Amino acid sequence: MTERSIVDTGTGYGRKTPSYDARLTEAGPGTPMGEALRRYWQPIATSAALTPDVPHRTRVLGEDLVVFRDGRGRPGVVFERCAHRGASLYFGRVEEDGIRCCYHGWKFDVQGHCLAQAGEPDRGRRRDAVRQPWYPVEERYGLVFVYMGPPDRKPVLPRYDCLEPQEEGEKYYAEWPVPGMNVTGLVQDFNWLQIYENAIDPVHINWLHSQHSGYQFLGTGTTGFPEDFYDPDTVADRVGYDRTEFGAKYGIRFLDKAENGVRTERVWGAELHLPNVLVLPDFVKLAPDAKADMLLWVIPSDDTSHRSFFSIRSSDPERLDRFFYGVKQNGKDPWELTEEEQQRFPGDGEAQRSQGAITLHSEETLATSDRGVVMLRRLLKAMVADVEAGRDPQGVSLVDVPPRHTEAGLFSTSAAAVPAAGR
């Protein structure tokens, strides 16, 4: 009689159907996260690139919108589908006082009022009864912001101390140098939370951007981080996380390059402001004891794609280049890579996109290096719970307040509030 072989364990057979956390990832109207995100202002276009030339189609929080600037210079955001017969206002014509639909010539101003109905007696005797759905907009830091939430809870558009006041010679750099994406943002085809969580996951820098794919940050060993900054065996003892007034931050301690034979201990860190803002310092050209000069927003287009916007305050035209071109893969920009190079030298895009259109949270195995991600998820869930309970979420103010204090930057440890390792 043949003995039965030892039964294999741990195989994939019979596993439960994987799932994702919908409360964190889904952003459409009526969803928990979608309603929470709608309580904040979101960037929808870059100011300089939004001209009265043509309207622009975009998708934000699961809604199809058109953003335009009329001939008087006023920005407007309206639903793409015309309130008359449903033709797309993307094909409309921008005029002095509004946008006119291509199909029957109905014209709407930046607040959706119907100004004229071509083909109707007296340009439309009942045109005042028609309202094209619209959203409020404001401009700041080189960007056009839209508020898509309940009108009675519209907050003040926040200000940030890292972006103001502008000094002499400074300007805001806010346009992606990517054809077709300089107006309505850089689009990527996976869930917004995957890229936002990456921003509070500094440990990946010490593997993906160095040990696995080679040093990918420009300036490594010269103007940027020293090579031992990326040591994966010591990072657990050098990185710490803290909650802040507006979200969370991390800091990584390291010994800066030698000056007069002495290496100074510094901490470099980024910060997140709820619900979807990243405060980011220069990582190519380190300036000791300098605060961050940049904000980055990650906005869901829908559940499986997102748009990114940024604003940099600088007098240095090369600052934009250091941000946009500052991470190389095999010495190339990401769009120059062959498929083989993407596999051998992956970066953020490959790693995050490979998690899936929406990553499967039930399949994760979180560890101590994921403390920042866990902290962010708890903050986001608390934000959602506040909105569900009828409260204003963290960071929302309905009255004018001073610019938000930001804590990201590169600082000497003797002068910095350093997040404690292990927290």
GROMACS .gro file of C-alpha atoms in nm:
model
  423
    1MET     CA    1   0.000   0.000   0.000
    2THR     CA    2   0.138   0.342  -0.102
    3GLU     CA    3   0.177   0.597   0.177
    4ARG     CA    4  -0.007   0.922   0.129
    5SER     CA    5   0.231   1.214   0.063
    6ILE     CA    6   0.250   1.508   0.300
    7VAL     CA    7  -0.029   1.757   0.228
    8ASP     CA    8   0.090   2.094   0.103
    9THR     CA    9   0.000   2.397   0.315
   10GLY     CA   10  -0.030   2.766   0.238
   11THR     CA   11  -0.136   2.727  -0.125
   12GLY     CA   12  -0.365   2.972  -0.297
   13TYR     CA   13  -0.651   2.726  -0.325
   14GLY     CA   14  -0.978   2.824  -0.158
   15ARG     CA   15  -0.880   3.177  -0.059
   16LYS     CA   16  -1.162   3.424  -0.002
   17THR     CA   17  -1.242   3.667  -0.281
   18PRO     CA   18  -1.005   3.965  -0.242
   19SER     CA   19  -1.157   4.304  -0.165
   20TYR     CA   20  -1.064   4.668  -0.121
   21ASP     CA   21  -1.174   4.921   0.140
   22ALA     CA   22  -1.447   5.116  -0.040
   23ARG     CA   23  -1.471   5.376   0.239
   24LEU     CA   24  -1.114   5.482   0.164
   25THR     CA   25  -1.103   5.451  -0.212
   26GLU     CA   26  -1.439   5.523  -0.378
   27ALA     CA   27  -1.491   5.894  -0.441
   28GLY     CA   28  -1.812   5.931  -0.641
   29PRO     CA   29  -2.118   6.132  -0.529
   30GLY     CA   30  -2.282   5.981  -0.223
   31THR     CA   31  -1.988   5.759  -0.123
   32PRO     CA   32  -1.836   5.814   0.223
   33MET     CA   33  -1.497   5.929   0.092
   34GLY     CA   34  -1.655   6.118  -0.197
   35GLU     CA   35  -1.869   6.321   0.041
   36ALA     CA   36  -1.567   6.389   0.266
   37LEU     CA   37  -1.347   6.504  -0.024
   38ARG     CA   38  -1.626   6.734  -0.139
   39ARG     CA   39  -1.594   6.931   0.185
   40TYR     CA   40  -1.254   7.064   0.069
   41TRP     CA   41  -1.147   7.284  -0.222
   42GLN     CA   42  -0.980   7.086  -0.502
   43PRO     CA   43  -0.758   7.218  -0.785
   44ILE     CA   44  -0.917   7.171  -1.125
   45ALA     CA   45  -0.697   7.373  -1.365
   46THR     CA   46  -0.383   7.584  -1.388
   47SER     CA   47  -0.452   7.956  -1.403
   48ALA     CA   48  -0.206   8.060  -1.671
   49ALA     CA   49  -0.300   7.780  -1.910
   50LEU     CA   50  -0.675   7.836  -1.869
   51THR     CA   51  -0.739   8.096  -2.138
   52PRO     CA   52  -1.062   8.214  -2.307
   53ASP     CA   53  -0.958   8.021  -2.617
   54VAL     CA   54  -1.149   7.694  -2.563
   55PRO     CA   55  -1.322   7.506  -2.279
   56HIS     CA   56  -1.158   7.202  -2.123
   57ARG     CA   57  -1.314   6.869  -2.032
   58THR     CA   58  -1.220   6.704  -1.705
   59ARG     CA   59  -1.345   6.444  -1.458
   60VAL     CA   60  -1.333   6.511  -1.084
   61LEU     CA   61  -1.471   6.290  -0.805
   62GLY     CA   62  -1.668   6.088  -1.058
   63GLU     CA   63  -1.834   6.390  -1.220
   64ASP     CA   64  -1.786   6.502  -1.581
   65LEU     CA   65  -1.716   6.875  -1.583
   66VAL     CA   66  -1.607   7.153  -1.816
   67VAL     CA   67  -1.374   7.427  -1.694
   68PHE     CA   68  -1.333   7.750  -1.892
   69ARG     CA   69  -1.239   8.115  -1.863
   70ASP     CA   70  -1.475   8.366  -2.021
   71GLY     CA   71  -1.373   8.673  -2.218
   72ARG     CA   72  -1.383   8.883  -1.901
   73GLY     CA   73  -1.122   8.657  -1.739
   74ARG     CA   74  -1.359   8.482  -1.498
   75PRO     CA   75  -1.302   8.105  -1.450
   76GLY     CA   76  -1.606   7.879  -1.449
   77VAL     CA   77  -1.686   7.513  -1.381
   78VAL     CA   78  -2.009   7.365  -1.513
   79PHE     CA   79  -2.145   7.017  -1.580
   80GLU     CA   80  -2.036   6.890  -1.919
   81ARG     CA   81  -2.387   6.789  -2.025
   82CYS     CA   82  -2.589   7.090  -2.145
   83ALA     CA   83  -2.910   7.148  -1.951
   84HIS     CA   84  -3.101   7.184  -2.281
   85ARG     CA   85  -3.056   6.860  -2.473
   86GLY     CA   86  -2.745   6.705  -2.326
   87ALA     CA   87  -2.478   6.797  -2.582
   88SER     CA   88  -2.126   6.834  -2.441
   89LEU     CA   89  -2.018   7.188  -2.356
   90TYR     CA   90  -1.664   7.074  -2.433
   91PHE     CA   91  -1.759   7.153  -2.792
   92GLY     CA   92  -1.905   7.488  -2.687
   93ARG     CA   93  -1.775   7.834  -2.772
   94VAL     CA   94  -1.633   8.065  -2.508
   95GLU     CA   95  -1.770   8.417  -2.533
   96GLU     CA   96  -1.724   8.744  -2.345
   97ASP     CA   97  -1.974   8.658  -2.074
   98GLY     CA   98  -2.001   8.279  -2.078
   99ILE     CA   99  -2.001   7.956  -2.276
  100ARG     CA  100  -2.239   7.878  -2.562
  101CYS     CA  101  -2.347   7.523  -2.650
  102CYS     CA  102  -2.261   7.409  -3.003
  103TYR     CA  103  -2.592   7.226  -3.057
  104HIS     CA  104  -2.859   7.497  -3.024
  105GLY     CA  105  -2.666   7.803  -2.907
  106TRP     CA  106  -2.782   7.825  -2.547
  107LYS     CA  107  -2.537   8.035  -2.345
  108PHE     CA  108  -2.450   8.007  -1.975
  109ASP     CA  109  -2.238   8.226  -1.752
  110VAL     CA  110  -1.979   8.103  -1.498
  111GLN     CA  111  -2.253   8.043  -1.241
  112GLY     CA  112  -2.477   7.851  -1.479
  113HIS     CA  113  -2.731   8.127  -1.548
  114CYS     CA  114  -2.883   8.095  -1.894
  115LEU     CA  115  -2.808   8.422  -2.075
  116ALA     CA  116  -2.949   8.339  -2.417
  117GLN     CA  117  -3.138   8.068  -2.605
  118ALA     CA  118  -3.064   8.097  -2.976
  119GLY     CA  119  -3.365   8.004  -3.189
  120GLU     CA  120  -3.615   8.101  -2.918
  121PRO     CA  121  -3.834   8.416  -2.927
  122ASP     CA  122  -3.658   8.713  -2.763
  123ARG     CA  123  -3.352   8.490  -2.704
  124GLY     CA  124  -3.564   8.281  -2.466
  125ARG     CA  125  -3.846   8.440  -2.272
  126ARG     CA  126  -3.815   8.182  -1.993
  127ARG     CA  127  -3.437   8.148  -1.996
  128ASP     CA  128  -3.420   8.255  -1.631
  129ALA     CA  129  -3.590   7.926  -1.539
  130VAL     CA  130  -3.293   7.727  -1.671
  131ARG     CA  131  -2.976   7.678  -1.466
  132GLN     CA  132  -2.675   7.483  -1.588
  133PRO     CA  133  -2.533   7.292  -1.286
  134TRP     CA  134  -2.213   7.469  -1.175
  135TYR     CA  135  -1.961   7.484  -0.891
  136PRO     CA  136  -1.787   7.779  -0.716
  137VAL     CA  137  -1.426   7.851  -0.813
  138GLU     CA  138  -1.140   8.060  -0.675
  139GLU     CA  139  -0.781   8.117  -0.788
  140ARG     CA  140  -0.466   8.102  -0.578
  141TYR     CA  141  -0.104   7.991  -0.612
  142GLY     CA  142  -0.129   7.964  -0.992
  143LEU     CA  143  -0.425   7.723  -0.974
  144VAL     CA  144  -0.802   7.731  -1.018
  145PHE     CA  145  -0.981   7.560  -0.728
  146VAL     CA  146  -1.335   7.421  -0.727
  147TYR     CA  147  -1.567   7.349  -0.435
  148MET     CA  148  -1.810   7.061  -0.504
  149GLY     CA  149  -1.967   7.016  -0.161
  150PRO     CA  150  -2.282   7.139   0.016
  151PRO     CA  151  -2.318   7.516  -0.038
  152ASP     CA  152  -2.395   7.590   0.326
  153ARG     CA  153  -2.066   7.427   0.438
  154LYS     CA  154  -1.838   7.595   0.184
  155PRO     CA  155  -1.508   7.660   0.363
  156VAL     CA  156  -1.253   7.933   0.312
  157LEU     CA  157  -0.993   7.840   0.050
  158PRO     CA  158  -0.689   7.760   0.267
  159ARG     CA  159  -0.356   7.938   0.251
  160TYR     CA  160  -0.015   7.784   0.329
  161ASP     CA  161   0.287   7.952   0.485
  162CYS     CA  162   0.527   7.765   0.257
  163LEU     CA  163   0.378   7.939  -0.049
  164GLU     CA  164   0.345   8.295   0.079
  165PRO     CA  165   0.427   8.571   0.093
  166GLN     CA  166   0.613   8.580  -0.235
  167GLU     CA  167   0.951   8.748  -0.217
  168GLU     CA  168   1.095   8.966  -0.492
  169GLY     CA  169   1.164   8.761  -0.806
  170GLU     CA  170   0.955   8.463  -0.696
  171LYS     CA  171   0.672   8.315  -0.898
  172TYR     CA  172   0.441   8.017  -0.884
  173TYR     CA  173   0.526   7.725  -1.110
  174ALA     CA  174   0.207   7.523  -1.152
  175GLU     CA  175   0.195   7.377  -1.504
  176TRP     CA  176   0.293   7.019  -1.581
  177PRO     CA  177   0.532   7.030  -1.880
  178VAL     CA  178   0.328   6.753  -2.043
  179PRO     CA  179   0.135   6.818  -2.366
  180GLY     CA  180  -0.239   6.796  -2.306
  181MET     CA  181  -0.206   6.792  -1.926
  182ASN     CA  182  -0.086   7.147  -1.861
  183VAL     CA  183  -0.444   7.271  -1.803
  184THR     CA  184  -0.640   6.999  -1.621
  185GLY     CA  185  -0.362   6.806  -1.448
  186LEU     CA  186  -0.152   6.494  -1.487
  187VAL     CA  187  -0.371   6.183  -1.521
  188GLN     CA  188  -0.274   5.835  -1.400
  189ASP     CA  189  -0.481   5.520  -1.431
  190PHE     CA  190  -0.504   5.383  -1.076
  191ASN     CA  191  -0.677   5.476  -0.752
  192TRP     CA  192  -0.582   5.804  -0.590
  193LEU     CA  193  -0.500   5.653  -0.251
  194GLN     CA  194  -0.213   5.445  -0.389
  195ILE     CA  195  -0.010   5.751  -0.483
  196TYR     CA  196  -0.116   5.946  -0.172
  197GLU     CA  197  -0.009   5.666   0.062
  198ASN     CA  198   0.326   5.658  -0.118
  199ALA     CA  199   0.381   6.011   0.012
  200ILE     CA  200   0.379   5.891   0.376
  201ASP     CA  201   0.585   5.577   0.301
  202PRO     CA  202   0.949   5.695   0.309
  203VAL     CA  203   1.085   5.344   0.360
  204HIS     CA  204   1.023   5.262  -0.007
  205ILE     CA  205   1.288   5.523  -0.090
  206ASN     CA  206   1.545   5.306   0.083
  207TRP     CA  207   1.469   5.012  -0.140
  208LEU     CA  208   1.286   5.095  -0.464
  209HIS     CA  209   1.475   5.416  -0.543
  210SER     CA  210   1.816   5.280  -0.451
  211GLN     CA  211   1.884   4.914  -0.370
  212HIS     CA  212   1.646   4.767  -0.628
  213SER     CA  213   1.662   5.008  -0.922
  214GLY     CA  214   1.985   5.197  -0.852
  215TYR     CA  215   2.001   5.552  -0.721
  216GLN     CA  216   1.711   5.724  -0.893
  217PHE     CA  217   1.711   6.066  -0.724
  218LEU     CA  218   1.930   6.312  -0.910
  219GLY     CA  219   2.193   6.477  -0.691
  220THR     CA  220   2.264   6.160  -0.493
  221GLY     CA  221   2.612   6.194  -0.345
  222THR     CA  222   2.649   6.558  -0.455
  223THR     CA  223   2.377   6.822  -0.416
  224GLY     CA  224   2.122   6.575  -0.278
  225PHE     CA  225   2.119   6.289  -0.031
  226PRO     CA  226   2.443   6.103   0.051
  227GLU     CA  227   2.443   5.740  -0.055
  228ASP     CA  228   2.416   5.609   0.302
  229PHE     CA  229   2.087   5.801   0.338
  230TYR     CA  230   1.933   5.507   0.151
  231ASP     CA  231   2.066   5.235   0.385
  232PRO     CA  232   1.768   4.995   0.426
  233ASP     CA  233   1.926   4.826   0.730
  234THR     CA  234   1.928   5.145   0.940
  235VAL     CA  235   1.621   5.331   0.817
  236ALA     CA  236   1.391   5.174   1.078
  237ASP     CA  237   1.593   5.348   1.350
  238ARG     CA  238   1.616   5.676   1.159
  239VAL     CA  239   1.257   5.739   1.051
  240GLY     CA  240   0.972   5.866   1.266
  241TYR     CA  241   0.611   5.973   1.217
  242ASP     CA  242   0.390   6.229   1.392
  243ARG     CA  243   0.041   6.362   1.362
  244THR     CA  244   0.016   6.735   1.298
  245GLU     CA  245  -0.259   6.995   1.319
  246PHE     CA  246  -0.360   6.922   0.961
  247GLY     CA  247  -0.253   6.562   0.904
  248ALA     CA  248   0.073   6.373   0.947
  249LYS     CA  249   0.445   6.401   0.874
  250TYR     CA  250   0.756   6.188   0.865
  251GLY     CA  251   1.122   6.267   0.914
  252ILE     CA  252   1.436   6.070   0.823
  253ARG     CA  253   1.755   6.145   1.015
  254PHE     CA  254   2.084   6.118   0.830
  255LEU     CA  255   2.439   6.254   0.829
  256ASP     CA  256   2.471   6.524   0.565
  257LYS     CA  257   2.778   6.552   0.341
  258ALA     CA  258   3.096   6.657   0.520
  259GLU     CA  259   3.180   7.024   0.568
  260ASN     CA  260   3.531   7.085   0.700
  261GLY     CA  261   3.553   6.711   0.764
  262VAL     CA  262   3.241   6.707   0.984
  263ARG     CA  263   2.906   6.552   0.890
  264THR     CA  264   2.601   6.726   1.036
  265GLU     CA  265   2.298   6.528   1.145
  266ARG     CA  266   1.987   6.654   0.971
  267VAL     CA  267   1.628   6.545   0.924
  268TRP     CA  268   1.449   6.555   0.590
  269GLY     CA  269   1.076   6.515   0.590
  270ALA     CA  270   0.751   6.558   0.402
  271GLU     CA  271   0.405   6.627   0.537
  272LEU     CA  272   0.046   6.544   0.443
  273HIS     CA  273  -0.247   6.780   0.493
  274LEU     CA  274  -0.590   6.624   0.478
  275PRO     CA  275  -0.750   6.522   0.263
  276ASN     CA  276  -0.505   6.494  -0.029
  277VAL     CA  277  -0.222   6.750  -0.007
  278LEU     CA  278   0.151   6.672   0.009
  279VAL     CA  279   0.400   6.932   0.136
  280LEU     CA  280   0.727   6.847  -0.038
  281PRO     CA  281   1.079   6.990  -0.006
  282ASP     CA  282   1.341   6.988  -0.281
  283PHE     CA  283   1.505   6.644  -0.288
  284VAL     CA  284   1.763   6.710  -0.562
  285LYS     CA  285   1.929   7.025  -0.429
  286LEU     CA  286   1.923   7.015  -0.049
  287ALA     CA  287   1.922   7.350   0.128
  288PRO     CA  288   2.000   7.307   0.501
  289ASP     CA  289   1.744   7.448   0.742
  290ALA     CA  290   1.504   7.534   0.459
  291LYS     CA  291   1.131   7.472   0.462
  292ALA     CA  292   0.937   7.311   0.181
  293ASP     CA  293   0.843   7.533  -0.113
  294MET     CA  294   0.592   7.307  -0.287
  295LEU     CA  295   0.245   7.157  -0.253
  296LEU     CA  296   0.112   6.861  -0.450
  297TRP     CA  297  -0.257   6.763  -0.468
  298VAL     CA  298  -0.387   6.416  -0.562
  299ILE     CA  299  -0.751   6.431  -0.676
  300PRO     CA  300  -0.961   6.128  -0.772
  301SER     CA  301  -1.099   6.154  -1.124
  302ASP     CA  302  -1.303   5.845  -1.040
  303ASP     CA  303  -1.237   5.521  -0.853
  304THR     CA  304  -0.966   5.396  -1.089
  305SER     CA  305  -0.785   5.712  -1.200
  306HIS     CA  306  -0.663   6.037  -1.051
  307ARG     CA  307  -0.520   6.377  -1.142
  308SER     CA  308  -0.228   6.558  -0.981
  309PHE     CA  309  -0.165   6.931  -0.947
  310PHE     CA  310   0.121   7.121  -0.787
  311SER     CA  311   0.239   7.469  -0.703
  312ILE     CA  312   0.601   7.563  -0.644
  313ARG     CA  313   0.705   7.901  -0.505
  314SER     CA  314   1.054   7.985  -0.628
  315SER     CA  315   1.280   8.240  -0.791
  316ASP     CA  316   1.479   7.957  -0.952
  317PRO     CA  317   1.343   7.842  -1.292
  318GLU     CA  318   1.530   7.512  -1.247
  319ARG     CA  319   1.321   7.424  -0.940
  320LEU     CA  320   1.043   7.291  -1.165
  321ASP     CA  321   1.296   7.080  -1.356
  322ARG     CA  322   1.433   6.935  -1.032
  323PHE     CA  323   1.083   6.825  -0.936
  324PHE     CA  324   0.959   6.696  -1.270
  325TYR     CA  325   1.285   6.549  -1.403
  326GLY     CA  326   1.445   6.475  -1.065
  327VAL     CA  327   1.381   6.098  -1.058
  328LYS     CA  328   1.548   5.889  -1.329
  329GLN     CA  329   1.512   5.521  -1.412
  330ASN     CA  330   1.822   5.372  -1.572
  331GLY     CA  331   1.927   5.730  -1.635
  332LYS     CA  332   1.610   5.807  -1.831
  333ASP     CA  333   1.278   5.977  -1.777
  334PRO     CA  334   0.992   5.730  -1.717
  335TRP     CA  335   0.830   5.785  -2.057
  336GLU     CA  336   1.155   5.695  -2.235
  337LEU     CA  337   1.182   5.343  -2.093
  338THR     CA  338   1.139   5.022  -2.285
  339GLU     CA  339   0.924   4.751  -2.128
  340GLU     CA  340   1.240   4.561  -2.030
  341GLU     CA  341   1.381   4.871  -1.858
  342GLN     CA  342   1.054   4.921  -1.672
  343GLN     CA  343   1.083   4.568  -1.538
  344ARG     CA  344   1.450   4.595  -1.443
  345PHE     CA  345   1.445   4.954  -1.314
  346PRO     CA  346   1.093   5.017  -1.182
  347GLY     CA  347   0.999   5.340  -1.010
  348ASP     CA  348   0.695   5.476  -0.831
  349GLY     CA  349   0.472   5.451  -1.136
  350GLU     CA  350   0.543   5.086  -1.200
  351ALA     CA  351   0.508   4.990  -0.833
  352GLN     CA  352   0.185   5.179  -0.771
  353ARG     CA  353   0.018   5.083  -1.099
  354SER     CA  354   0.111   4.718  -1.041
  355GLN     CA  355  -0.097   4.722  -0.720
  356GLY     CA  356  -0.402   4.722  -0.947
  357ALA     CA  357  -0.665   4.976  -1.049
  358ILE     CA  358  -0.769   4.966  -0.680
  359THR     CA  359  -0.532   4.776  -0.454
  360LEU     CA  360  -0.679   4.479  -0.267
  361HIS     CA  361  -0.656   4.570   0.099
  362SER     CA  362  -0.767   4.226   0.217
  363GLU     CA  363  -0.447   4.082   0.065
  364GLU     CA  364  -0.204   4.315   0.245
  365THR     CA  365   0.036   4.216   0.520
  366LEU     CA  366   0.120   4.539   0.697
  367ALA     CA  367   0.441   4.567   0.899
  368THR     CA  368   0.623   4.820   1.120
  369SER     CA  369   0.753   5.007   0.813
  370ASP     CA  370   0.390   5.083   0.723
  371ARG     CA  371   0.329   5.300   1.030
  372GLY     CA  372   0.280   5.610   0.820
  373VAL     CA  373   0.028   5.439   0.593
  374VAL     CA  374  -0.168   5.311   0.895
  375MET     CA  375  -0.164   5.660   1.047
  376LEU     CA  376  -0.294   5.815   0.724
  377ARG     CA  377  -0.574   5.560   0.689
  378ARG     CA  378  -0.689   5.628   1.045
  379LEU     CA  379  -0.691   6.002   0.978
  380LEU     CA  380  -0.891   5.956   0.658
  381LYS     CA  381  -1.142   5.727   0.830
  382ALA     CA  382  -1.185   5.984   1.108
  383MET     CA  383  -1.240   6.251   0.843
  384VAL     CA  384  -1.511   6.039   0.679
  385ALA     CA  385  -1.672   5.968   1.018
  386ASP     CA  386  -1.682   6.339   1.101
  387VAL     CA  387  -1.868   6.419   0.779
  388GLU     CA  388  -2.109   6.131   0.833
  389ALA     CA  389  -2.180   6.263   1.184
  390GLY     CA  390  -2.255   6.612   1.053
  391ARG     CA  391  -1.928   6.767   1.170
  392ASP     CA  392  -1.679   6.970   0.967
  393PRO     CA  393  -1.372   6.753   0.898
  394GLN     CA  394  -1.018   6.826   1.009
  395GLY     CA  395  -0.864   7.137   0.856
  396VAL     CA  396  -1.190   7.287   0.731
  397SER     CA  397  -1.269   7.644   0.837
  398LEU     CA  398  -1.570   7.853   0.738
  399VAL     CA  399  -1.400   8.176   0.849
  400ASP     CA  400  -1.072   8.338   0.753
  401VAL     CA  401  -0.772   8.200   0.939
  402PRO     CA  402  -0.394   8.258   0.911
  403PRO     CA  403  -0.198   8.056   0.655
  404ARG     CA  404  -0.158   7.692   0.753
  405HIS     CA  405   0.168   7.611   0.925
  406THR     CA  406   0.374   7.355   0.734
  407GLU     CA  407   0.653   7.150   0.892
  408ALA     CA  408   0.821   6.977   0.596
  409GLY     CA  409   1.178   7.060   0.498
  410LEU     CA  410   1.542   6.986   0.570
  411PHE     CA  411   1.658   7.084   0.918
  412SER     CA  412   1.949   7.032   1.153
  413THR     CA  413   1.832   6.797   1.426
  414SER     CA  414   1.932   7.044   1.698
  415ALA     CA  415   1.682   7.295   1.553
  416ALA     CA  416   1.408   7.064   1.431
  417ALA     CA  417   1.107   6.905   1.588
  418VAL     CA  418   1.213   6.555   1.487
  419PRO     CA  419   0.950   6.279   1.475
  420ALA     CA  420   1.054   6.008   1.718
  421ALA     CA  421   1.169   5.685   1.557
  422GLY     CA  422   0.933   5.400   1.621
  423ARG     CA  423   0.623   5.615   1.652
   0.00000   0.00000   0.00000
